[in-house]
Amino acid sequence: MQSESRTSSRTDSNATWLTLAGYVLGSVAVIWRLALIWKFLPQPVETENMRAGFALATTGILADPFLLPTGPTAHVAPMYPALIAACVLITGDPHLGFDVARSVVVLCFGGFVATLPLATLHLGLGRASGLVAALMFVPAGIPVFAWIEASGQHEAVLTAVWLFALVVVTARALRAESATTLSSVGLGLAWGIGAHTSPLLVLALAGLLSATVIAGNHTARANVRHRVVPLVAALAIALTPWTIRNASVLNRVTLIRDNFGLELAVSNADDASPDMRSNMLRGGTMSRHPFLDSTEARRMAALGESTYYSAQGKVAVDWIRTHPAAFARLSAERMRLYFFPRLGMQHHRLFYLFIMTMGLLGLVRLFRRDRLTAVVLLGALLGFSGPYFLVQAHARYAYPILWIPAVLSAWGTLDLLAAFRCGKSVRLDTTRDLAQ
């Protein structure tokens, strides 16, 4: 009895320290990046999200994300520009408001880091896996990710936070013995609200649920069947107001964003490169993008955004149909660059090599131990990532899913260390941790 009491006390102590360590890392992440924003980083070059947010603050309309005014837009998802606009209106100054907006994003990122140990606990991977993953994002990951997390130019960090929270909550719901209509509606509404940062969250949900039905255990499959109708209905309700807005101002039914035709066109052409940076060089395909080309911006303004994007999408589809081999080569290279992007420094590339290769190894081992968690993470990752294999690659595109290979690589590394210590493959004991 005394031995069991000492063991339980030691487990409680370890769990407490791991949780507190996560909070400390989250605080360090916030302080470090706030220092970058307010002391070291200059105001970044304006992006589509920033321009649309400034227009929303000035005119009350989400509009003009390009080089010249082009009118109302669905080129960007509304949540991040709305945050920028709100901060600009509160502060009364565009530059100060933008710094406040990206500081809010940094606080969200800090919450993500701080809760990683608890999230991995609920995924059945133990707190230690989350703490190791958090270490990848805070001190180890800063050279790779700081420009994404502190610049505030894009919605990638907010999207990552939403995807992280939604996947963890959904995975936990799928483990439940019973599925209530109310909880399913809540999940659907949460996914629908989150999709206003990026519509790819809808595809992540679809991938997650499909993978669970195909490869999940009996309880999870039954859970999906019972949940799918109220969940999808609630998701549709959450997406309806912005869809109506798009239809009313753009004369076309558009789910959150409508820019896919344009991105296909600048990514699939005779002179296209798989990498965005190459396409942005003089004479590259991005020179025909309305964000950089005033002629194309005027053409869009004349035609209207929806008509312009439809025309661009038709050009892209025609090229893909007549150049299947070139499209296949570009897509294969874009897939490689999505998971292993071209980065300037060798240690950056080694960092990606580690989390991706060890993440794959961790996924294989996890599939044998906890199939549900493995298929949920894999389904969300593939659902979110799929469209990016069709368009030009950029390092920030994979950022929202990087926490998944980070967590898998952390768990896989700890699991391998445990196996080596014991002389055989053993699973990290999370049962007692879960009971706490």
Tab-separated table of C-alpha atoms in Angstrom:
chain	number	residue	atom	x	y	z
A	1	MET	CA	0.000	0.000	0.000
A	2	GLN	CA	2.798	2.419	0.885
A	3	SER	CA	4.573	1.570	-2.368
A	4	GLU	CA	1.392	2.205	-4.373
A	5	SER	CA	0.863	5.489	-2.515
A	6	ARG	CA	4.412	6.643	-3.269
A	7	THR	CA	3.990	5.682	-6.940
A	8	SER	CA	0.690	7.577	-7.212
A	9	SER	CA	2.204	10.635	-5.524
A	10	ARG	CA	5.188	10.537	-7.873
A	11	THR	CA	2.859	10.282	-10.900
A	12	ASP	CA	0.793	13.251	-9.666
A	13	SER	CA	3.968	15.262	-9.168
A	14	ASN	CA	5.296	14.423	-12.637
A	15	ALA	CA	1.964	15.313	-14.249
A	16	THR	CA	1.896	18.649	-12.420
A	17	TRP	CA	5.432	19.529	-13.420
A	18	LEU	CA	4.843	18.597	-17.057
A	19	THR	CA	1.715	20.755	-17.162
A	20	LEU	CA	3.486	23.684	-15.490
A	21	ALA	CA	6.412	23.318	-17.882
A	22	GLY	CA	3.966	23.680	-20.768
A	23	TYR	CA	2.640	26.921	-19.285
A	24	VAL	CA	6.191	28.202	-18.856
A	25	LEU	CA	7.043	27.410	-22.475
A	26	GLY	CA	3.853	29.133	-23.625
A	27	SER	CA	4.796	32.240	-21.630
A	28	VAL	CA	8.319	32.231	-23.060
A	29	ALA	CA	6.892	31.894	-26.567
A	30	VAL	CA	4.634	34.911	-26.026
A	31	ILE	CA	7.307	37.129	-24.447
A	32	TRP	CA	9.866	36.303	-27.124
A	33	ARG	CA	7.535	37.026	-30.020
A	34	LEU	CA	6.056	40.162	-28.458
A	35	ALA	CA	9.603	41.462	-28.144
A	36	LEU	CA	10.090	40.768	-31.837
A	37	ILE	CA	6.898	42.651	-32.701
A	38	TRP	CA	7.344	45.720	-30.529
A	39	LYS	CA	11.136	46.082	-30.462
A	40	PHE	CA	12.833	44.399	-33.390
A	41	LEU	CA	10.595	43.633	-36.362
A	42	PRO	CA	9.649	46.517	-38.665
A	43	GLN	CA	6.161	46.811	-40.100
A	44	PRO	CA	6.036	44.047	-42.724
A	45	VAL	CA	5.171	44.448	-46.377
A	46	GLU	CA	1.393	44.585	-46.707
A	47	THR	CA	-0.268	41.324	-47.710
A	48	GLU	CA	-3.767	40.547	-48.971
A	49	ASN	CA	-5.001	39.935	-45.412
A	50	MET	CA	-3.585	43.235	-44.208
A	51	ARG	CA	-4.969	45.281	-47.107
A	52	ALA	CA	-8.399	43.668	-46.799
A	53	GLY	CA	-8.379	44.316	-43.046
A	54	PHE	CA	-7.453	47.977	-43.507
A	55	ALA	CA	-10.210	48.337	-46.125
A	56	LEU	CA	-12.712	46.735	-43.745
A	57	ALA	CA	-11.744	49.196	-41.010
A	58	THR	CA	-12.025	52.157	-43.389
A	59	THR	CA	-15.080	51.293	-45.482
A	60	GLY	CA	-16.866	48.570	-43.526
A	61	ILE	CA	-16.441	46.206	-46.497
A	62	LEU	CA	-13.949	43.377	-46.891
A	63	ALA	CA	-12.348	44.610	-50.102
A	64	ASP	CA	-9.259	45.643	-52.083
A	65	PRO	CA	-6.616	43.036	-51.179
A	66	PHE	CA	-4.604	43.686	-54.367
A	67	LEU	CA	-2.228	46.228	-55.867
A	68	LEU	CA	-5.115	48.499	-56.906
A	69	PRO	CA	-8.678	48.812	-55.548
A	70	THR	CA	-10.754	45.964	-56.993
A	71	GLY	CA	-13.890	46.110	-54.859
A	72	PRO	CA	-15.485	43.580	-52.474
A	73	THR	CA	-13.557	40.367	-52.129
A	74	ALA	CA	-13.631	36.752	-51.043
A	75	HIS	CA	-9.968	36.337	-51.896
A	76	VAL	CA	-9.179	35.978	-48.189
A	77	ALA	CA	-11.071	34.290	-45.383
A	78	PRO	CA	-12.751	36.906	-43.164
A	79	MET	CA	-11.611	36.100	-39.618
A	80	TYR	CA	-8.065	37.463	-39.632
A	81	PRO	CA	-8.859	40.649	-41.629
A	82	ALA	CA	-11.768	41.214	-39.210
A	83	LEU	CA	-9.336	40.989	-36.284
A	84	ILE	CA	-7.024	43.505	-37.965
A	85	ALA	CA	-9.937	45.833	-38.687
A	86	ALA	CA	-11.206	45.629	-35.098
A	87	CYS	CA	-7.775	46.490	-33.693
A	88	VAL	CA	-7.376	49.384	-36.130
A	89	LEU	CA	-10.768	50.787	-35.137
A	90	ILE	CA	-9.999	50.425	-31.419
A	91	THR	CA	-6.588	52.099	-31.623
A	92	GLY	CA	-7.462	54.621	-34.311
A	93	ASP	CA	-4.139	54.005	-36.069
A	94	PRO	CA	-3.447	51.416	-38.803
A	95	HIS	CA	0.132	50.691	-37.783
A	96	LEU	CA	-0.585	50.456	-34.066
A	97	GLY	CA	-3.755	48.479	-34.732
A	98	PHE	CA	-1.882	45.973	-36.843
A	99	ASP	CA	0.754	45.524	-34.126
A	100	VAL	CA	-2.032	44.888	-31.617
A	101	ALA	CA	-3.644	42.371	-33.990
A	102	ARG	CA	-0.477	40.383	-34.449
A	103	SER	CA	0.094	40.529	-30.682
A	104	VAL	CA	-3.330	38.909	-30.226
A	105	VAL	CA	-2.234	36.196	-32.656
A	106	VAL	CA	0.931	35.672	-30.600
A	107	LEU	CA	-1.181	35.261	-27.446
A	108	CYS	CA	-3.218	32.594	-29.250
A	109	PHE	CA	0.015	30.905	-30.262
A	110	GLY	CA	1.201	30.977	-26.652
A	111	GLY	CA	-2.012	29.286	-25.572
A	112	PHE	CA	-1.421	26.590	-28.176
A	113	VAL	CA	2.109	25.937	-26.870
A	114	ALA	CA	1.019	26.013	-23.223
A	115	THR	CA	-1.747	23.451	-23.734
A	116	LEU	CA	0.212	20.987	-25.872
A	117	PRO	CA	0.948	18.669	-22.883
A	118	LEU	CA	-2.737	18.575	-21.937
A	119	ALA	CA	-3.765	18.079	-25.567
A	120	THR	CA	-1.470	15.104	-26.062
A	121	LEU	CA	-2.744	13.687	-22.786
A	122	HIS	CA	-6.296	13.731	-24.181
A	123	LEU	CA	-5.041	12.217	-27.438
A	124	GLY	CA	-3.715	9.291	-25.405
A	125	LEU	CA	-0.052	10.180	-26.002
A	126	GLY	CA	0.870	11.416	-22.532
A	127	ARG	CA	1.929	14.850	-21.333
A	128	ALA	CA	5.627	14.290	-22.061
A	129	SER	CA	4.987	14.061	-25.807
A	130	GLY	CA	3.277	17.442	-25.774
A	131	LEU	CA	6.099	19.014	-23.805
A	132	VAL	CA	8.710	17.748	-26.262
A	133	ALA	CA	6.589	19.021	-29.158
A	134	ALA	CA	6.302	22.410	-27.437
A	135	LEU	CA	10.097	22.546	-27.205
A	136	MET	CA	10.220	22.194	-30.993
A	137	PHE	CA	8.098	25.327	-31.406
A	138	VAL	CA	9.628	27.538	-28.705
A	139	PRO	CA	13.438	27.552	-28.514
A	140	ALA	CA	14.262	25.012	-31.225
A	141	GLY	CA	11.716	26.213	-33.723
A	142	ILE	CA	12.179	29.962	-33.420
A	143	PRO	CA	14.591	30.380	-36.364
A	144	VAL	CA	12.198	28.473	-38.597
A	145	PHE	CA	8.826	29.818	-37.487
A	146	ALA	CA	9.333	33.250	-35.884
A	147	TRP	CA	8.740	35.112	-39.135
A	148	ILE	CA	5.379	33.347	-39.533
A	149	GLU	CA	4.319	33.764	-35.900
A	150	ALA	CA	5.419	37.364	-35.332
A	151	SER	CA	5.088	39.036	-38.739
A	152	GLY	CA	1.287	38.882	-38.725
A	153	GLN	CA	1.184	38.883	-42.514
A	154	HIS	CA	-0.947	35.778	-42.922
A	155	GLU	CA	-3.628	33.721	-41.204
A	156	ALA	CA	-1.428	30.618	-40.793
A	157	VAL	CA	-0.999	30.881	-37.006
A	158	LEU	CA	-4.710	31.412	-36.300
A	159	THR	CA	-5.512	28.527	-38.621
A	160	ALA	CA	-3.040	26.298	-36.766
A	161	VAL	CA	-4.569	27.178	-33.399
A	162	TRP	CA	-8.096	26.446	-34.628
A	163	LEU	CA	-7.085	23.187	-36.297
A	164	PHE	CA	-5.212	22.061	-33.180
A	165	ALA	CA	-8.115	22.759	-30.825
A	166	LEU	CA	-10.758	21.269	-33.115
A	167	VAL	CA	-8.849	18.059	-33.854
A	168	VAL	CA	-8.140	17.420	-30.169
A	169	VAL	CA	-11.756	18.052	-29.134
A	170	THR	CA	-13.101	15.930	-31.996
A	171	ALA	CA	-10.732	13.053	-31.255
A	172	ARG	CA	-11.870	13.065	-27.655
A	173	ALA	CA	-15.526	13.122	-28.735
A	174	LEU	CA	-15.001	10.133	-31.020
A	175	ARG	CA	-13.722	8.114	-28.043
A	176	ALA	CA	-16.936	8.657	-26.126
A	177	GLU	CA	-19.168	5.634	-25.657
A	178	SER	CA	-22.244	7.622	-26.653
A	179	ALA	CA	-22.782	10.553	-29.013
A	180	THR	CA	-25.323	13.209	-28.028
A	181	THR	CA	-26.992	15.484	-30.545
A	182	LEU	CA	-26.054	18.566	-28.532
A	183	SER	CA	-22.333	17.741	-28.506
A	184	SER	CA	-22.438	16.977	-32.242
A	185	VAL	CA	-24.077	20.333	-32.942
A	186	GLY	CA	-21.436	22.034	-30.834
A	187	LEU	CA	-18.669	20.341	-32.816
A	188	GLY	CA	-20.240	21.354	-36.117
A	189	LEU	CA	-20.616	24.981	-35.040
A	190	ALA	CA	-17.013	25.084	-33.796
A	191	TRP	CA	-15.647	23.689	-37.060
A	192	GLY	CA	-17.818	26.127	-39.029
A	193	ILE	CA	-16.620	29.141	-37.046
A	194	GLY	CA	-13.021	27.997	-37.338
A	195	ALA	CA	-13.400	27.617	-41.106
A	196	HIS	CA	-13.658	31.408	-41.326
A	197	THR	CA	-9.898	31.451	-40.805
A	198	SER	CA	-9.436	28.976	-43.668
A	199	PRO	CA	-12.001	26.885	-45.561
A	200	LEU	CA	-9.425	24.083	-45.587
A	201	LEU	CA	-10.611	23.282	-42.071
A	202	VAL	CA	-13.769	21.883	-43.688
A	203	LEU	CA	-11.578	19.527	-45.722
A	204	ALA	CA	-9.606	18.628	-42.577
A	205	LEU	CA	-12.873	17.646	-40.889
A	206	ALA	CA	-13.919	15.640	-43.940
A	207	GLY	CA	-10.558	13.871	-43.983
A	208	LEU	CA	-10.725	13.169	-40.264
A	209	LEU	CA	-14.218	11.683	-40.398
A	210	SER	CA	-13.513	9.693	-43.587
A	211	ALA	CA	-10.333	8.206	-42.150
A	212	THR	CA	-12.207	7.267	-38.965
A	213	VAL	CA	-14.945	5.489	-40.929
A	214	ILE	CA	-12.401	3.656	-43.085
A	215	ALA	CA	-9.826	2.663	-40.498
A	216	GLY	CA	-11.165	3.529	-37.041
A	217	ASN	CA	-12.361	1.097	-34.400
A	218	HIS	CA	-15.988	0.008	-34.074
A	219	THR	CA	-16.842	2.561	-31.367
A	220	ALA	CA	-15.427	5.453	-33.383
A	221	ARG	CA	-17.186	4.392	-36.585
A	222	ALA	CA	-20.508	4.134	-34.754
A	223	ASN	CA	-19.810	7.528	-33.188
A	224	VAL	CA	-19.314	9.102	-36.614
A	225	ARG	CA	-22.533	7.567	-37.947
A	226	HIS	CA	-24.520	8.952	-35.020
A	227	ARG	CA	-22.899	12.375	-35.156
A	228	VAL	CA	-22.605	13.097	-38.858
A	229	VAL	CA	-26.084	14.491	-39.567
A	230	PRO	CA	-26.317	17.039	-36.687
A	231	LEU	CA	-22.611	17.884	-37.079
A	232	VAL	CA	-22.884	18.624	-40.813
A	233	ALA	CA	-26.143	20.529	-40.289
A	234	ALA	CA	-24.527	22.743	-37.645
A	235	LEU	CA	-21.465	23.215	-39.854
A	236	ALA	CA	-23.700	24.374	-42.714
A	237	ILE	CA	-25.522	26.799	-40.404
A	238	ALA	CA	-22.219	28.328	-39.295
A	239	LEU	CA	-21.045	28.746	-42.901
A	240	THR	CA	-24.330	30.144	-44.246
A	241	PRO	CA	-24.075	33.850	-43.241
A	242	TRP	CA	-20.739	34.449	-44.988
A	243	THR	CA	-21.850	32.388	-47.980
A	244	ILE	CA	-24.906	34.658	-48.290
A	245	ARG	CA	-22.640	37.694	-48.025
A	246	ASN	CA	-20.437	36.399	-50.836
A	247	ALA	CA	-23.443	35.657	-53.028
A	248	SER	CA	-24.896	39.126	-52.468
A	249	VAL	CA	-21.737	41.169	-53.137
A	250	LEU	CA	-19.971	38.887	-55.651
A	251	ASN	CA	-23.016	37.400	-57.426
A	252	ARG	CA	-21.695	33.904	-56.889
A	253	VAL	CA	-22.127	31.285	-54.193
A	254	THR	CA	-18.681	30.937	-52.631
A	255	LEU	CA	-17.717	28.951	-49.529
A	256	ILE	CA	-15.554	31.389	-47.503
A	257	ARG	CA	-12.904	32.032	-50.234
A	258	ASP	CA	-12.979	32.085	-54.032
A	259	ASN	CA	-9.316	32.414	-55.063
A	260	PHE	CA	-8.567	28.809	-56.033
A	261	GLY	CA	-8.935	29.433	-59.779
A	262	LEU	CA	-6.325	32.197	-59.670
A	263	GLU	CA	-3.909	30.111	-57.615
A	264	LEU	CA	-4.291	27.207	-60.041
A	265	ALA	CA	-3.539	29.511	-62.960
A	266	VAL	CA	-0.313	30.986	-61.562
A	267	SER	CA	0.822	27.524	-60.413
A	268	ASN	CA	0.154	25.487	-63.546
A	269	ALA	CA	1.517	26.962	-66.768
A	270	ASP	CA	4.377	26.475	-69.208
A	271	ASP	CA	6.617	28.830	-67.208
A	272	ALA	CA	5.445	27.742	-63.727
A	273	SER	CA	7.823	26.581	-61.036
A	274	PRO	CA	6.686	24.388	-58.127
A	275	ASP	CA	8.023	26.996	-55.674
A	276	MET	CA	6.390	30.402	-55.137
A	277	ARG	CA	9.704	32.163	-54.597
A	278	SER	CA	10.843	31.161	-58.072
A	279	ASN	CA	7.509	32.222	-59.555
A	280	MET	CA	7.912	35.675	-57.973
A	281	LEU	CA	11.148	36.371	-59.856
A	282	ARG	CA	10.962	38.746	-62.793
A	283	GLY	CA	9.031	37.102	-65.593
A	284	GLY	CA	7.631	34.364	-63.331
A	285	THR	CA	3.981	33.433	-63.168
A	286	MET	CA	3.374	35.597	-60.086
A	287	SER	CA	4.102	38.634	-62.252
A	288	ARG	CA	0.597	37.990	-63.643
A	289	HIS	CA	-1.014	38.013	-60.177
A	290	PRO	CA	-3.217	41.057	-59.383
A	291	PHE	CA	-1.387	41.463	-56.083
A	292	LEU	CA	1.755	42.371	-58.058
A	293	ASP	CA	0.512	43.351	-61.525
A	294	SER	CA	-1.545	46.534	-61.971
A	295	THR	CA	-2.784	45.403	-65.388
A	296	GLU	CA	-4.291	42.240	-63.922
A	297	ALA	CA	-5.726	44.219	-61.008
A	298	ARG	CA	-7.479	46.571	-63.458
A	299	ARG	CA	-8.759	43.596	-65.426
A	300	MET	CA	-10.188	42.079	-62.255
A	301	ALA	CA	-11.838	45.357	-61.303
A	302	ALA	CA	-13.417	45.554	-64.767
A	303	LEU	CA	-14.650	41.966	-64.888
A	304	GLY	CA	-15.495	41.496	-61.238
A	305	GLU	CA	-13.658	39.139	-58.908
A	306	SER	CA	-15.851	36.073	-59.471
A	307	THR	CA	-15.801	36.348	-63.269
A	308	TYR	CA	-12.049	36.916	-63.260
A	309	TYR	CA	-11.403	33.888	-61.050
A	310	SER	CA	-13.669	31.686	-63.149
A	311	ALA	CA	-11.745	32.669	-66.275
A	312	GLN	CA	-8.422	32.002	-64.568
A	313	GLY	CA	-9.640	28.624	-63.337
A	314	LYS	CA	-10.723	27.644	-66.856
A	315	VAL	CA	-7.274	28.555	-68.231
A	316	ALA	CA	-5.639	26.437	-65.518
A	317	VAL	CA	-7.902	23.426	-66.071
A	318	ASP	CA	-7.334	23.590	-69.832
A	319	TRP	CA	-3.566	23.627	-69.314
A	320	ILE	CA	-3.730	20.696	-66.865
A	321	ARG	CA	-5.869	18.707	-69.295
A	322	THR	CA	-3.408	19.246	-72.173
A	323	HIS	CA	-0.236	18.840	-70.074
A	324	PRO	CA	-0.897	15.875	-67.741
A	325	ALA	CA	2.751	14.818	-67.441
A	326	ALA	CA	3.954	18.343	-66.617
A	327	PHE	CA	1.128	18.742	-64.097
A	328	ALA	CA	2.059	15.420	-62.448
A	329	ARG	CA	5.724	16.494	-62.186
A	330	LEU	CA	4.802	19.864	-60.714
A	331	SER	CA	2.398	18.274	-58.225
A	332	ALA	CA	4.943	15.699	-57.083
A	333	GLU	CA	7.548	18.409	-56.537
A	334	ARG	CA	5.025	20.617	-54.727
A	335	MET	CA	4.157	17.738	-52.420
A	336	ARG	CA	7.839	17.303	-51.586
A	337	LEU	CA	8.286	21.036	-50.962
A	338	TYR	CA	5.171	21.130	-48.795
A	339	PHE	CA	6.690	18.701	-46.306
A	340	PHE	CA	10.346	19.603	-46.920
A	341	PRO	CA	10.408	23.280	-47.945
A	342	ARG	CA	13.390	25.098	-49.375
A	343	LEU	CA	14.818	27.073	-46.470
A	344	GLY	CA	17.953	29.166	-46.377
A	345	MET	CA	19.880	27.499	-43.548
A	346	GLN	CA	20.995	23.911	-43.162
A	347	HIS	CA	19.675	23.561	-39.583
A	348	HIS	CA	16.244	24.689	-40.777
A	349	ARG	CA	16.175	21.892	-43.332
A	350	LEU	CA	17.432	19.391	-40.741
A	351	PHE	CA	14.646	20.468	-38.393
A	352	TYR	CA	11.992	19.697	-41.012
A	353	LEU	CA	13.753	16.447	-41.901
A	354	PHE	CA	13.592	15.360	-38.267
A	355	ILE	CA	9.956	16.174	-37.505
A	356	MET	CA	8.700	14.760	-40.811
A	357	THR	CA	10.669	11.509	-40.812
A	358	MET	CA	10.259	10.854	-37.099
A	359	GLY	CA	6.622	11.922	-37.387
A	360	LEU	CA	6.055	9.254	-40.041
A	361	LEU	CA	7.773	6.657	-37.878
A	362	GLY	CA	5.691	7.764	-34.895
A	363	LEU	CA	2.508	7.476	-36.968
A	364	VAL	CA	3.333	3.900	-37.996
A	365	ARG	CA	4.048	2.877	-34.404
A	366	LEU	CA	0.972	4.701	-33.120
A	367	PHE	CA	-1.274	2.970	-35.663
A	368	ARG	CA	-0.368	-0.343	-34.008
A	369	ARG	CA	-1.027	0.982	-30.501
A	370	ASP	CA	-3.881	3.494	-30.818
A	371	ARG	CA	-5.497	3.304	-34.235
A	372	LEU	CA	-8.111	5.969	-33.550
A	373	THR	CA	-5.633	8.701	-32.667
A	374	ALA	CA	-3.443	7.741	-35.622
A	375	VAL	CA	-6.252	7.878	-38.190
A	376	VAL	CA	-7.701	11.106	-36.761
A	377	LEU	CA	-4.342	12.890	-37.012
A	378	LEU	CA	-3.558	11.456	-40.444
A	379	GLY	CA	-7.023	12.211	-41.822
A	380	ALA	CA	-6.925	15.834	-40.624
A	381	LEU	CA	-3.426	16.311	-42.027
A	382	LEU	CA	-4.238	14.902	-45.469
A	383	GLY	CA	-7.615	16.633	-45.715
A	384	PHE	CA	-6.095	20.017	-44.952
A	385	SER	CA	-2.976	19.526	-47.089
A	386	GLY	CA	-4.420	18.031	-50.286
A	387	PRO	CA	-5.222	21.261	-52.180
A	388	TYR	CA	-1.702	22.578	-51.591
A	389	PHE	CA	-0.281	19.823	-53.790
A	390	LEU	CA	-2.071	21.467	-56.727
A	391	VAL	CA	-0.659	24.979	-56.277
A	392	GLN	CA	2.773	26.535	-55.848
A	393	ALA	CA	4.590	25.697	-52.639
A	394	HIS	CA	5.484	28.075	-49.814
A	395	ALA	CA	6.923	27.303	-46.372
A	396	ARG	CA	3.984	28.902	-44.549
A	397	TYR	CA	1.365	26.679	-46.199
A	398	ALA	CA	2.256	23.632	-44.078
A	399	TYR	CA	2.485	25.602	-40.835
A	400	PRO	CA	-1.088	24.872	-39.644
A	401	ILE	CA	-0.457	21.102	-39.697
A	402	LEU	CA	3.120	21.097	-38.374
A	403	TRP	CA	1.955	20.431	-34.828
A	404	ILE	CA	0.787	16.983	-36.012
A	405	PRO	CA	4.214	15.673	-37.173
A	406	ALA	CA	5.766	17.475	-34.192
A	407	VAL	CA	3.543	15.587	-31.745
A	408	LEU	CA	3.999	12.297	-33.617
A	409	SER	CA	7.784	12.694	-33.763
A	410	ALA	CA	7.890	13.547	-30.045
A	411	TRP	CA	5.775	10.527	-29.123
A	412	GLY	CA	7.691	8.263	-31.516
A	413	THR	CA	11.057	9.368	-30.119
A	414	LEU	CA	9.950	8.823	-26.518
A	415	ASP	CA	8.416	5.477	-27.445
A	416	LEU	CA	11.645	4.342	-29.108
A	417	LEU	CA	13.668	5.429	-26.085
A	418	ALA	CA	11.331	3.438	-23.857
A	419	ALA	CA	11.681	0.428	-26.151
A	420	PHE	CA	15.473	0.618	-26.060
A	421	ARG	CA	15.456	0.925	-22.281
A	422	CYS	CA	13.252	-2.113	-21.876
A	423	GLY	CA	14.860	-4.126	-24.631
A	424	LYS	CA	11.559	-4.505	-26.453
A	425	SER	CA	8.747	-2.337	-27.853
A	426	VAL	CA	6.629	-0.938	-25.048
A	427	ARG	CA	4.072	1.792	-25.044
A	428	LEU	CA	4.558	4.841	-22.861
A	429	ASP	CA	2.266	4.343	-19.924
A	430	THR	CA	-0.430	7.018	-20.132
A	431	THR	CA	-3.185	5.044	-18.416
A	432	ARG	CA	-2.396	6.368	-14.939
A	433	ASP	CA	-1.956	9.880	-16.359
A	434	LEU	CA	-5.385	9.705	-17.972
A	435	ALA	CA	-6.912	8.535	-14.698
A	436	GLN	CA	-5.614	11.643	-12.954
